[in-house]
Coordinates of C-alpha atoms in Angstrom, one line a residue:
M3 CA -0.4 46.9 11.5
S4 CA -1.1 45.6 14.9
L5 CA -4.1 43.4 15.6
S6 CA -6.0 43.7 18.9
K7 CA -6.5 40.5 20.8
P8 CA -9.8 38.8 20.0
N9 CA -12.5 39.1 22.6
A10 CA -13.6 35.4 22.6
R11 CA -11.3 32.5 23.3
P12 CA -12.0 28.9 22.4
D13 CA -13.7 27.4 25.5
R14 CA -11.6 24.3 25.0
P15 CA -8.2 25.3 23.5
W16 CA -6.9 21.7 23.1
F17 CA -6.0 21.2 19.4
S18 CA -3.1 18.8 19.9
S19 CA -2.9 15.9 17.4
G20 CA -2.2 13.4 20.1
P21 CA -3.2 13.1 22.9
T22 CA -6.2 14.9 21.5
A23 CA -8.9 16.8 23.3
K24 CA -11.2 14.9 25.7
P25 CA -14.8 14.8 24.7
L26 CA -17.0 17.5 26.1
G27 CA -18.3 16.4 29.5
W28 CA -15.3 14.3 30.5
S29 CA -13.8 14.7 34.0
P30 CA -11.4 12.7 36.1
E31 CA -14.5 11.2 37.7
A32 CA -14.9 9.1 34.6
L33 CA -12.0 7.0 35.9
S34 CA -13.5 6.3 39.3
T35 CA -14.8 2.9 38.3
A36 CA -11.4 1.7 37.1
L37 CA -10.4 -1.7 38.6
I38 CA -7.2 -0.4 40.1
G39 CA -5.2 -2.6 42.5
R40 CA -6.4 -5.8 40.7
T41 CA -4.3 -8.2 38.8
S42 CA -4.5 -8.1 35.0
R43 CA -5.6 -11.8 35.2
A44 CA -8.6 -11.2 37.4
E45 CA -11.9 -12.1 35.8
P46 CA -13.5 -8.6 36.3
V47 CA -10.5 -7.0 34.7
N48 CA -10.6 -9.5 31.7
A49 CA -14.4 -8.8 31.4
R50 CA -13.7 -5.1 31.2
F51 CA -11.1 -5.6 28.5
R52 CA -13.6 -7.8 26.6
E53 CA -16.3 -5.2 27.0
A54 CA -13.9 -2.5 25.6
L55 CA -13.1 -4.7 22.5
A56 CA -16.8 -5.4 21.9
L57 CA -17.6 -1.7 22.1
T58 CA -14.8 -0.9 19.8
R59 CA -16.1 -3.4 17.2
E60 CA -19.6 -2.0 17.6
V61 CA -18.8 1.7 17.2
L62 CA -16.3 1.2 14.3
E63 CA -18.6 -1.3 12.6
I64 CA -15.9 -3.8 12.2
P65 CA -17.0 -7.1 10.5
A66 CA -17.9 -9.9 12.9
D67 CA -15.2 -12.3 11.6
Y68 CA -12.4 -9.8 12.2
R69 CA -10.4 -10.3 15.4
L70 CA -9.5 -7.5 17.8
A71 CA -6.8 -7.3 20.4
F72 CA -5.2 -4.8 22.7
V73 CA -1.4 -4.5 22.2
P74 CA 1.1 -2.6 24.4
G75 CA 2.9 0.4 23.0
S76 CA 0.0 2.4 21.6
D77 CA -0.4 2.5 17.8
T78 CA 3.3 2.1 17.3
G79 CA 3.4 -1.1 19.2
A80 CA 0.3 -2.4 17.5
F81 CA 1.6 -1.6 14.0
E82 CA 5.0 -3.1 14.7
A83 CA 3.3 -6.2 16.1
A84 CA 1.5 -6.6 12.7
L85 CA 4.7 -6.0 10.7
W86 CA 6.9 -8.3 12.7
N87 CA 4.3 -11.1 12.9
L88 CA 3.0 -11.1 9.4
L89 CA 5.5 -9.7 6.8
G90 CA 7.9 -12.0 5.0
P91 CA 6.3 -14.5 2.6
R92 CA 5.3 -12.0 -0.2
P93 CA 6.7 -9.0 -2.0
I94 CA 6.2 -5.7 -0.1
E95 CA 5.1 -2.3 -1.2
V96 CA 5.3 0.6 1.3
I97 CA 3.4 3.8 0.7
A98 CA 5.1 6.6 2.6
F99 CA 4.0 10.2 2.6
E100 CA 4.7 11.5 6.1
A101 CA 6.9 10.8 9.2
F102 CA 5.3 7.6 10.3
G103 CA 5.1 6.1 6.8
N104 CA 8.8 6.7 6.5
I105 CA 9.3 5.0 9.9
W106 CA 7.3 2.0 8.7
A107 CA 9.5 1.9 5.6
E108 CA 12.6 1.9 7.8
D109 CA 11.1 -0.9 10.0
V110 CA 10.5 -3.0 6.9
T111 CA 13.8 -2.5 5.2
D112 CA 16.3 -1.7 7.9
Q113 CA 15.0 -3.5 11.0
L114 CA 13.4 -6.5 9.4
G115 CA 15.8 -6.6 6.6
L116 CA 13.2 -7.2 4.0
K117 CA 13.2 -6.0 0.4
A118 CA 10.4 -3.6 -0.4
R119 CA 9.3 -1.2 -3.1
V120 CA 8.8 2.1 -1.3
R121 CA 6.6 4.7 -3.0
R122 CA 7.4 8.1 -1.4
A123 CA 6.0 11.6 -1.6
A124 CA 7.2 14.7 0.1
F125 CA 5.2 16.3 2.9
G126 CA 2.0 17.6 1.4
G127 CA 1.9 15.1 -1.4
F128 CA 0.6 11.6 -2.0
P129 CA 2.6 9.0 -3.9
D130 CA 1.9 7.5 -7.3
V131 CA 0.1 4.3 -6.4
S132 CA -0.8 3.2 -9.9
G133 CA 0.2 -0.4 -10.7
V134 CA 0.4 -1.6 -7.1
D135 CA 1.2 -5.3 -7.2
P136 CA -2.0 -7.3 -6.2
E137 CA 0.2 -10.1 -5.0
A138 CA 2.3 -7.9 -2.7
D139 CA 1.7 -6.9 1.0
I140 CA 0.8 -3.2 1.1
V141 CA 1.9 -1.1 4.0
F142 CA 0.4 2.4 4.4
T143 CA -1.0 5.0 6.7
W144 CA -4.6 6.0 6.1
N145 CA -4.1 9.5 7.3
G146 CA -0.7 11.2 7.7
T147 CA -0.9 12.8 11.1
T148 CA 2.3 14.8 10.5
S149 CA 1.5 15.9 6.9
G150 CA -2.2 16.6 6.8
V151 CA -2.5 14.1 3.9
R152 CA -4.9 11.2 3.7
V153 CA -5.5 8.4 1.3
P154 CA -8.0 9.8 -1.2
N155 CA -9.5 6.4 -1.8
V156 CA -8.5 2.8 -1.6
D157 CA -9.1 2.0 -5.3
F158 CA -5.4 1.1 -5.6
I159 CA -6.0 -1.9 -3.3
P160 CA -7.4 -4.8 -5.4
E161 CA -10.5 -6.4 -3.9
E162 CA -9.1 -9.7 -5.2
R163 CA -5.6 -9.7 -3.9
G164 CA -3.0 -12.2 -2.9
G165 CA -1.2 -10.0 -0.4
L166 CA -2.3 -8.4 2.9
T167 CA -2.8 -4.8 3.6
F168 CA -1.2 -3.2 6.7
C169 CA -3.0 0.0 7.6
D170 CA -1.9 2.5 10.3
A171 CA -5.3 4.2 10.9
T172 CA -4.5 5.9 14.1
S173 CA -5.6 9.4 13.1
A174 CA -8.4 8.2 10.8
A175 CA -10.3 5.8 13.0
F176 CA -13.6 7.2 14.4
A177 CA -13.2 10.3 12.1
M178 CA -13.2 8.9 8.6
P179 CA -14.9 5.9 7.0
L180 CA -12.6 2.8 6.8
D181 CA -13.2 0.3 4.0
W182 CA -12.7 -2.9 6.1
D183 CA -13.0 -5.2 3.1
R184 CA -9.7 -3.7 1.8
L185 CA -8.0 -3.9 5.2
D186 CA -6.3 -6.9 6.8
A187 CA -4.1 -5.7 9.6
T188 CA -5.3 -2.3 11.0
T189 CA -4.1 -0.4 14.0
F190 CA -5.0 2.7 16.0
S191 CA -4.5 4.1 19.4
F192 CA -6.5 5.9 22.1
Q193 CA -4.8 9.2 22.2
K194 CA -5.8 9.9 18.6
A195 CA -9.1 8.3 18.2
L196 CA -11.4 9.7 20.9
G197 CA -9.1 11.7 23.1
G198 CA -8.2 8.8 25.3
E199 CA -5.1 8.2 27.4
A200 CA -2.0 6.6 25.9
G201 CA -0.3 3.2 26.2
L202 CA -2.6 0.8 24.5
G203 CA -3.0 0.1 20.8
V204 CA -5.7 -1.8 19.0
L205 CA -4.9 -4.4 16.4
V206 CA -7.7 -5.6 14.0
L207 CA -7.0 -8.7 11.9
S208 CA -9.0 -10.0 9.0
P209 CA -9.6 -13.7 8.5
R210 CA -6.9 -13.6 5.8
A211 CA -4.4 -12.1 8.3
V212 CA -5.2 -14.8 10.8
Q213 CA -4.6 -17.4 8.2
R214 CA -1.2 -15.9 7.5
L215 CA -0.4 -15.9 11.2
E216 CA -1.2 -19.6 11.6
A217 CA 0.7 -20.6 8.5
G218 CA 3.9 -20.3 10.4
R219 CA 6.0 -17.7 12.3
Q220 CA 8.2 -15.6 10.1
R221 CA 10.8 -14.8 12.8
P222 CA 11.4 -14.6 16.5
I223 CA 8.9 -12.2 18.2
P224 CA 9.3 -10.6 21.6
K225 CA 6.7 -11.8 24.1
A226 CA 4.9 -8.4 24.3
H227 CA 4.1 -8.6 20.6
R228 CA 3.6 -12.3 20.1
L229 CA 0.2 -13.2 18.7
T230 CA 0.5 -17.0 18.4
T231 CA 0.9 -19.9 20.8
A232 CA 3.9 -22.3 21.0
D233 CA 2.1 -24.6 18.5
G234 CA 1.6 -21.8 16.0
R235 CA -2.1 -21.3 16.6
L236 CA -3.7 -17.8 17.1
D237 CA -3.4 -17.0 20.8
E238 CA -7.2 -16.8 21.4
A239 CA -6.6 -15.4 24.9
I240 CA -5.2 -12.2 23.5
F241 CA -8.2 -11.8 21.2
E242 CA -10.6 -12.4 24.1
G243 CA -9.3 -9.5 26.2
I244 CA -6.3 -10.9 28.1
V245 CA -3.4 -8.5 27.5
T246 CA 0.1 -9.7 26.9
N247 CA 1.5 -7.6 29.8
T248 CA 0.1 -5.5 32.6
S249 CA -1.6 -2.4 31.1
S250 CA -3.1 0.7 32.7
F251 CA -6.6 0.1 33.9
L252 CA -7.1 3.9 34.1
T253 CA -6.4 3.9 30.3
L254 CA -8.9 1.1 29.9
E255 CA -11.6 2.9 31.8
D256 CA -11.0 6.1 29.9
W257 CA -11.4 4.2 26.7
V258 CA -14.7 2.6 27.8
W259 CA -16.0 6.0 28.8
A260 CA -15.0 7.5 25.4
L261 CA -16.7 4.7 23.5
N262 CA -19.9 5.1 25.5
W263 CA -19.8 8.9 24.8
C264 CA -19.4 8.1 21.1
R265 CA -22.4 5.8 21.1
Q266 CA -24.6 8.3 23.0
A267 CA -23.5 11.1 20.7
G268 CA -24.7 9.3 17.6
G269 CA -22.1 6.7 16.8
L270 CA -19.6 6.5 14.0
R271 CA -21.7 8.5 11.5
E272 CA -21.9 11.4 14.0
M273 CA -18.2 11.2 14.7
I274 CA -17.4 11.6 11.0
A275 CA -19.9 14.4 10.7
R276 CA -18.4 16.3 13.7
T277 CA -15.0 15.9 12.1
N278 CA -16.2 17.2 8.8
R279 CA -17.9 20.2 10.4
N280 CA -14.7 21.1 12.2
A281 CA -12.6 20.7 9.1
A282 CA -15.1 22.9 7.1
A283 CA -15.0 25.6 9.8
L284 CA -11.2 25.7 9.7
G285 CA -11.3 25.6 5.9
A286 CA -13.4 28.7 5.8
W287 CA -10.8 30.5 7.8
V288 CA -8.0 29.2 5.6
Q289 CA -9.8 30.2 2.4
A290 CA -10.0 33.8 3.7
S291 CA -6.5 33.9 5.1
R292 CA -3.8 36.2 3.5
W293 CA -0.9 34.4 5.2
A294 CA -1.7 30.7 5.6
A295 CA -2.7 27.8 3.2
Y296 CA -3.0 24.1 3.4
L297 CA 0.2 22.2 3.2
P298 CA -1.4 19.7 0.7
D299 CA -2.2 21.6 -2.5
D300 CA -4.6 18.8 -3.7
P301 CA -8.0 19.1 -2.0
A302 CA -8.6 15.3 -2.6
V303 CA -5.8 14.3 -0.2
R304 CA -6.4 16.8 2.6
S305 CA -6.9 15.4 6.0
T306 CA -10.0 16.3 8.0
T307 CA -8.4 15.5 11.4
S308 CA -4.7 16.6 11.5
I309 CA -4.9 19.6 9.3
C310 CA -1.5 21.0 8.4
L311 CA -0.9 24.5 7.2
K312 CA 2.0 26.4 5.7
I313 CA 2.8 30.1 6.0
T314 CA 2.7 31.8 2.6
E315 CA 3.3 35.4 3.6
P316 CA 6.6 36.2 1.7
R317 CA 8.4 37.8 4.7
V318 CA 8.1 34.4 6.6
A319 CA 7.9 32.0 3.7
G320 CA 11.2 33.3 2.4
L321 CA 13.1 32.5 5.6
S322 CA 15.2 29.5 6.1
E323 CA 13.6 26.4 7.5
A324 CA 15.2 26.9 10.9
E325 CA 14.0 30.5 11.0
R326 CA 10.4 29.4 10.0
H327 CA 10.4 26.9 12.8
A328 CA 11.5 29.6 15.3
F329 CA 8.8 31.9 14.0
V330 CA 6.1 29.2 14.5
R331 CA 7.4 28.5 18.0
E332 CA 7.0 32.2 18.8
M333 CA 3.4 32.1 17.4
T334 CA 2.5 29.0 19.5
A335 CA 4.1 30.5 22.6
L336 CA 1.8 33.5 22.2
L337 CA -1.2 31.4 21.8
E338 CA -0.4 29.2 24.8
A339 CA 0.3 32.2 27.0
E340 CA -3.2 33.5 26.2
G341 CA -4.8 30.1 26.7
A342 CA -6.2 30.4 23.2
A343 CA -4.6 27.2 21.7
F344 CA -2.3 24.6 22.8
D345 CA 0.1 22.5 20.7
V346 CA -0.7 23.7 17.3
G347 CA 2.9 23.8 15.9
S348 CA 3.8 21.3 13.1
H349 CA 5.4 18.0 13.9
R350 CA 9.2 18.2 14.4
A351 CA 9.8 16.1 11.2
A352 CA 7.4 18.2 9.1
P353 CA 7.9 21.5 7.3
A354 CA 7.5 24.5 9.6
G355 CA 3.8 25.5 9.9
L356 CA 0.7 24.8 12.0
R357 CA -1.1 21.5 12.7
I358 CA -4.6 21.7 14.1
W359 CA -6.6 18.7 15.2
C360 CA -10.2 18.8 14.1
G361 CA -11.3 15.3 15.1
P362 CA -14.7 14.5 16.7
T363 CA -13.8 15.4 20.3
V364 CA -13.2 19.1 19.2
E365 CA -16.2 21.4 19.3
T366 CA -16.9 23.4 16.1
T367 CA -17.4 26.6 18.0
D368 CA -13.9 26.4 19.3
V369 CA -12.5 25.9 15.8
E370 CA -14.5 29.0 14.7
A371 CA -13.1 31.0 17.6
L372 CA -9.5 29.8 16.9
G373 CA -9.1 31.6 13.5
S374 CA -8.9 35.2 14.8
W375 CA -6.4 34.1 17.4
L376 CA -4.2 32.6 14.7
D377 CA -4.3 35.9 12.9
W378 CA -3.4 37.8 16.1
A379 CA -0.5 35.5 16.9
F380 CA 0.8 35.6 13.3
H381 CA 0.8 39.4 13.1
T382 CA 2.2 39.9 16.6
A383 CA 5.1 37.5 15.9
L384 CA 5.7 39.1 12.5
E385 CA 5.8 42.6 14.0
A386 CA 8.2 41.4 16.7
R387 CA 10.5 39.9 14.1
L388 CA 10.5 42.9 11.8
S389 CA 11.2 45.1 14.8
R390 CA 14.2 42.9 15.8
T391 CA 15.6 43.0 12.3
G392 CA 15.1 46.7 11.8
Q393 CA 12.5 46.3 9.0
S394 CA 9.4 48.4 8.6
V395 CA 6.1 46.8 9.5

């Protein structure tokens, strides 16, 4: 049975999981104060980087004795800087339950050549983390951007531990509470957190991580990711806003604008509340849907930012994986042609389905308007498929 196109479209149809939607009220004019044409060593530029680090600490409520730095290469660059600089002297446990967790496991074992216990789960699941070695370094993503799964809690990380924790928090920061006392090397990037432009990552180090850094370099480190000086001390300049290579000042200005928007909107508590409202709005539609369900079956591990859905309708669910991906591409093409939703297909490494960003820069009214468009796109794509294959609707 055909469905008519809904009357109301989302005002802001940007539901991509990275880069994510800009906050309401953003315009290119926000970048007009960028210090373009200046050297990255100019004092006004350094002051702006310091301001951005201070604002990041304030908004995320990061402890005063933790150190922050900008690292090139977005979250990937920041996380790999942490792995390459810090891993080595202790046993390693990697908790992998989505695409990037698997990449970090590969980095540790194949690129760094280190032995590690890798605890894996398929997309939609969360690994068994019972009995994690308190003396080991623990590598994990807080929220699986590609799987819609998040850490249910950090009880598996001992408060009294010998090892360090390495947390990729890129799609959790600013949207979920982070337990800083359990985190030692934490990273995130602009295009996830608050809808910022790409290119820069943030690295947050606990005092214990700094102590590890200064205990001795584990291996040769490329200049762009080197965090210590020639004499083995923490490179204070990097942690005072001087970047290791020339970075985009437009990205920097975009980040400062987004942080100030966050402060004015109510700070971290409001960012988390906005995310939860968005996730609840989408959840109400999922609960009523006859053809879609959450990819994670366990409610305790479901993400509130990068929400991943599977298609349960038998005539689609029974197709091959390649055919399901093709079906989703047809759905998303319909949505984009109508200007109703952009970039809501699942990650290329994930099972075929939908992935809808519900972070704090998305408006709840747009999430509410999205559901009927998803229904329309699904039924339109299904009718087209059935017609092509000679099946009755």
